[in-house]
Coordinates of N, CA and C in Angstrom, one line a residue:
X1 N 18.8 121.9 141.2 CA 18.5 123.3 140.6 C 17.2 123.2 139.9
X2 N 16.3 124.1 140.0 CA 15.0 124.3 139.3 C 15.2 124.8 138.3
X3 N 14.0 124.6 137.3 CA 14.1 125.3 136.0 C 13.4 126.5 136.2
X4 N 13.7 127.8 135.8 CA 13.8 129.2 135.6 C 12.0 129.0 135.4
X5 N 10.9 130.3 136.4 CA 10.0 130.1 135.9 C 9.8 130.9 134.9
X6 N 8.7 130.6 133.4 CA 8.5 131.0 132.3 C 7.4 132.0 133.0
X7 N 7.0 133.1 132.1 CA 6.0 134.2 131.9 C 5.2 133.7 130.7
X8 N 4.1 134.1 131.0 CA 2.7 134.0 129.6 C 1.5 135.0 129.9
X9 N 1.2 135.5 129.5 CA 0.0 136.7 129.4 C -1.4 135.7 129.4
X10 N -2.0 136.0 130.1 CA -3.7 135.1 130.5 C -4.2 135.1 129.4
X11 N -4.5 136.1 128.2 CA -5.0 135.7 127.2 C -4.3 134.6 126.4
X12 N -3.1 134.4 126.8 CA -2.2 133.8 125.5 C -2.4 132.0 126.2
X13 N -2.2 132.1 127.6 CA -2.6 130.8 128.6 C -3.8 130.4 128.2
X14 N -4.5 131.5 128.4 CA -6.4 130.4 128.5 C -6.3 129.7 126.3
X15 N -5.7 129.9 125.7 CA -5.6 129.7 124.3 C -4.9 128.1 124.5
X16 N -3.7 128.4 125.1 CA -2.8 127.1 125.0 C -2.6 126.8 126.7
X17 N -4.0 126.3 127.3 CA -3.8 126.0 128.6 C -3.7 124.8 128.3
X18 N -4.0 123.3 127.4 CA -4.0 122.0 127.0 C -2.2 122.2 127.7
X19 N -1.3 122.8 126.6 CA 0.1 122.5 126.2 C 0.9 123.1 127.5
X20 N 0.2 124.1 128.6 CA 1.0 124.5 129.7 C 0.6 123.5 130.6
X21 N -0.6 122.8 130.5 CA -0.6 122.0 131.7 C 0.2 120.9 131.1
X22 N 1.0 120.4 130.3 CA 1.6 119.3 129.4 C 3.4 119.6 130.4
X23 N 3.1 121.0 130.5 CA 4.3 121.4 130.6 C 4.6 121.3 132.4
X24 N 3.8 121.5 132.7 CA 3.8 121.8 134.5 C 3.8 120.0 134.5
X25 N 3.3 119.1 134.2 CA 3.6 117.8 134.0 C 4.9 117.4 134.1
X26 N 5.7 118.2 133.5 CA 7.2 117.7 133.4 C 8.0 118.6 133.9
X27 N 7.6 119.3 134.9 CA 8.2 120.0 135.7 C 7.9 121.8 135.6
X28 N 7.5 122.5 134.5 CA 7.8 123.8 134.4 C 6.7 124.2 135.5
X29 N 7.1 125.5 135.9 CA 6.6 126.3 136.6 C 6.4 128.0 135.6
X30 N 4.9 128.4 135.5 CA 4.9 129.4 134.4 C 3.9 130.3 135.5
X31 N 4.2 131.7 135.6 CA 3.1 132.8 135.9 C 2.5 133.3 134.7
X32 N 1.0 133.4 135.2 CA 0.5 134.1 134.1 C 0.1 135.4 134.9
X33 N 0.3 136.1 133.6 CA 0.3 138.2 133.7 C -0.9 138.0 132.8
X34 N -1.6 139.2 133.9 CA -2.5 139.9 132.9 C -1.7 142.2 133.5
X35 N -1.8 142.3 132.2 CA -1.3 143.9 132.3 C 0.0 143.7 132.9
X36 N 0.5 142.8 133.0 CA 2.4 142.7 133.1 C 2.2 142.5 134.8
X37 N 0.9 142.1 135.2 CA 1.2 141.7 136.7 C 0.9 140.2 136.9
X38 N 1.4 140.2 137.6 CA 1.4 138.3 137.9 C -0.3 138.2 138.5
X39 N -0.4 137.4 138.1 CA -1.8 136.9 139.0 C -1.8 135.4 139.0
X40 N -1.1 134.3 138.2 CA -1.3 133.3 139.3 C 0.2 132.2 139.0
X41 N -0.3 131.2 139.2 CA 1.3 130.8 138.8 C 0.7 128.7 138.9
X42 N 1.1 128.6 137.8 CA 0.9 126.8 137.4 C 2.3 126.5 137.5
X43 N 2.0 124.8 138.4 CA 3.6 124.3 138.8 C 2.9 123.3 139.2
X44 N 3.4 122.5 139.4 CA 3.7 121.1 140.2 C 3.0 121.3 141.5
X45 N 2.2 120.5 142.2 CA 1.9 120.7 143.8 C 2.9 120.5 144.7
X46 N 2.5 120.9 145.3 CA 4.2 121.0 146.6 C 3.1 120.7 147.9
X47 N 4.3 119.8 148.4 CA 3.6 118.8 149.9 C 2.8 119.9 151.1
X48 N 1.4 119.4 151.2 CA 1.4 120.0 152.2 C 1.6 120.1 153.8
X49 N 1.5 120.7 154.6 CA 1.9 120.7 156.2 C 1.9 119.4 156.4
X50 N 1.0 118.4 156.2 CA 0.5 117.2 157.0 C 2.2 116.4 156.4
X51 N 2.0 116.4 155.2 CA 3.0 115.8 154.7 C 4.4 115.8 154.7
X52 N 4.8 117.4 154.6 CA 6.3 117.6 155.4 C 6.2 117.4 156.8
X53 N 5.6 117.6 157.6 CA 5.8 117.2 159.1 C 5.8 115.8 159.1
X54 N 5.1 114.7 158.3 CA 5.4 113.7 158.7 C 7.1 113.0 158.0
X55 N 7.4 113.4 157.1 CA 8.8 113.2 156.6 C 9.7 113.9 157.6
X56 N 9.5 114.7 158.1 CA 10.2 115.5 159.3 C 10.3 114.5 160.2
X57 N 9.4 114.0 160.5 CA 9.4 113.2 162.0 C 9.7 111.6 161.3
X58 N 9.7 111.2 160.4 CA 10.5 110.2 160.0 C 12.1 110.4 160.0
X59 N 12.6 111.6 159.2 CA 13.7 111.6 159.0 C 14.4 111.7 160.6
X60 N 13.6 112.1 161.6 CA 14.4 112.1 163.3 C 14.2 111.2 163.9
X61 N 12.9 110.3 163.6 CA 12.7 108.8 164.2 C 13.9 108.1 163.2
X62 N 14.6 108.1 162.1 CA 15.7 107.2 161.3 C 16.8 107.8 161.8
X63 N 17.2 109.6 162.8 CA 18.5 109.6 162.9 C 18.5 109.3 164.1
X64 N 17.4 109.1 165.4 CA 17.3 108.3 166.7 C 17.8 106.8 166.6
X65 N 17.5 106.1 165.5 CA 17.2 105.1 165.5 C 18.7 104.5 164.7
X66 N 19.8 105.3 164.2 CA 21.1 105.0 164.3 C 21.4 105.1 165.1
X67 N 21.3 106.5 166.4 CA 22.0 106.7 167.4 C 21.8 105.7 168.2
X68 N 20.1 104.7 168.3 CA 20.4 103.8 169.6 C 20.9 102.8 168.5
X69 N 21.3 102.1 167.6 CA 21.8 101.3 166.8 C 23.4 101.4 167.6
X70 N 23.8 101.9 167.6 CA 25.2 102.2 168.3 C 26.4 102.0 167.4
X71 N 25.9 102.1 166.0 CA 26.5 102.1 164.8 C 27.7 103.1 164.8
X72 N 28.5 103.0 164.6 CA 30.0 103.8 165.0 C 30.6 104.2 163.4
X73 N 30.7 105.5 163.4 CA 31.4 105.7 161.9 C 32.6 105.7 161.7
X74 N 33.6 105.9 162.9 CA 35.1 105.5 162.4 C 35.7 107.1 162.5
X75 N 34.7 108.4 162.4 CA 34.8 109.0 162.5 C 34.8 110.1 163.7
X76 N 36.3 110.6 164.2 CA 35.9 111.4 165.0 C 35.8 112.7 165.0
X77 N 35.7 113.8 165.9 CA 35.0 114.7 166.1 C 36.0 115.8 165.6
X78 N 37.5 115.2 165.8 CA 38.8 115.8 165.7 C 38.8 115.5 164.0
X79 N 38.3 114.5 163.3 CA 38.5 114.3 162.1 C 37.8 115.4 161.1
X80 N 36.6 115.5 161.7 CA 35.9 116.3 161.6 C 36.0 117.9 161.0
X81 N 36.9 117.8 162.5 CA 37.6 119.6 162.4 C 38.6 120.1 161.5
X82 N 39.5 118.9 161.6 CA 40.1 118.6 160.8 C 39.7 119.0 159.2
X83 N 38.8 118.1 158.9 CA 38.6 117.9 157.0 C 37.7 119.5 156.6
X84 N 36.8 120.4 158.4 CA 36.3 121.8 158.0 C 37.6 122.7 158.0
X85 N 38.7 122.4 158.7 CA 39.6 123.4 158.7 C 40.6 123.9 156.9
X86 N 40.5 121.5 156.4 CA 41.2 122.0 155.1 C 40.9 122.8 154.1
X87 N 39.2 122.6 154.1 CA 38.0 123.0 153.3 C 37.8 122.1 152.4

């Protein structure tokens, strides 16, 4: 679960921008309003294209790479149905 993002007014940000970037460090995510409208928003960087696509294509090359493994879970398909039917 994420932490709730915070509001700050641009004038009140550009004063205490040292202590918001302190803050986006340890995870917060804050929009700053000017006239009660958002215009921009400090947070943490989030991965770009290159980088989720390649975690994407790792995470399918490691579930290929059980299936030719022939690694067997004990688990069948009927167990399966089973444990979605109990809930």
């Amino acid at each position: 679960m994420s932490a709730p993002v915070r509001t700050i007014a641009a004038t009140e940000a550009k004063s205490r921008f040292s202590e918001l970037i302190g803050d986006v460090e340890r995870g917060a995510v804050i929009d700053v309003t000017r006239h009660g409208k958002v215009i921009a928003r400090l947070g943490p960087p989030v991965a770009d294209e290159d980088q989720r696509r390649a975690r994407m294509q790792a995470a399918a090359e490691a579930i290929r790479e059980l299936k030719r493994s022939g690694r067997k879970t004990g688990i069948t398909i009927e167990d399966i149905l089973s444990a979605r039917d109990e809930g």
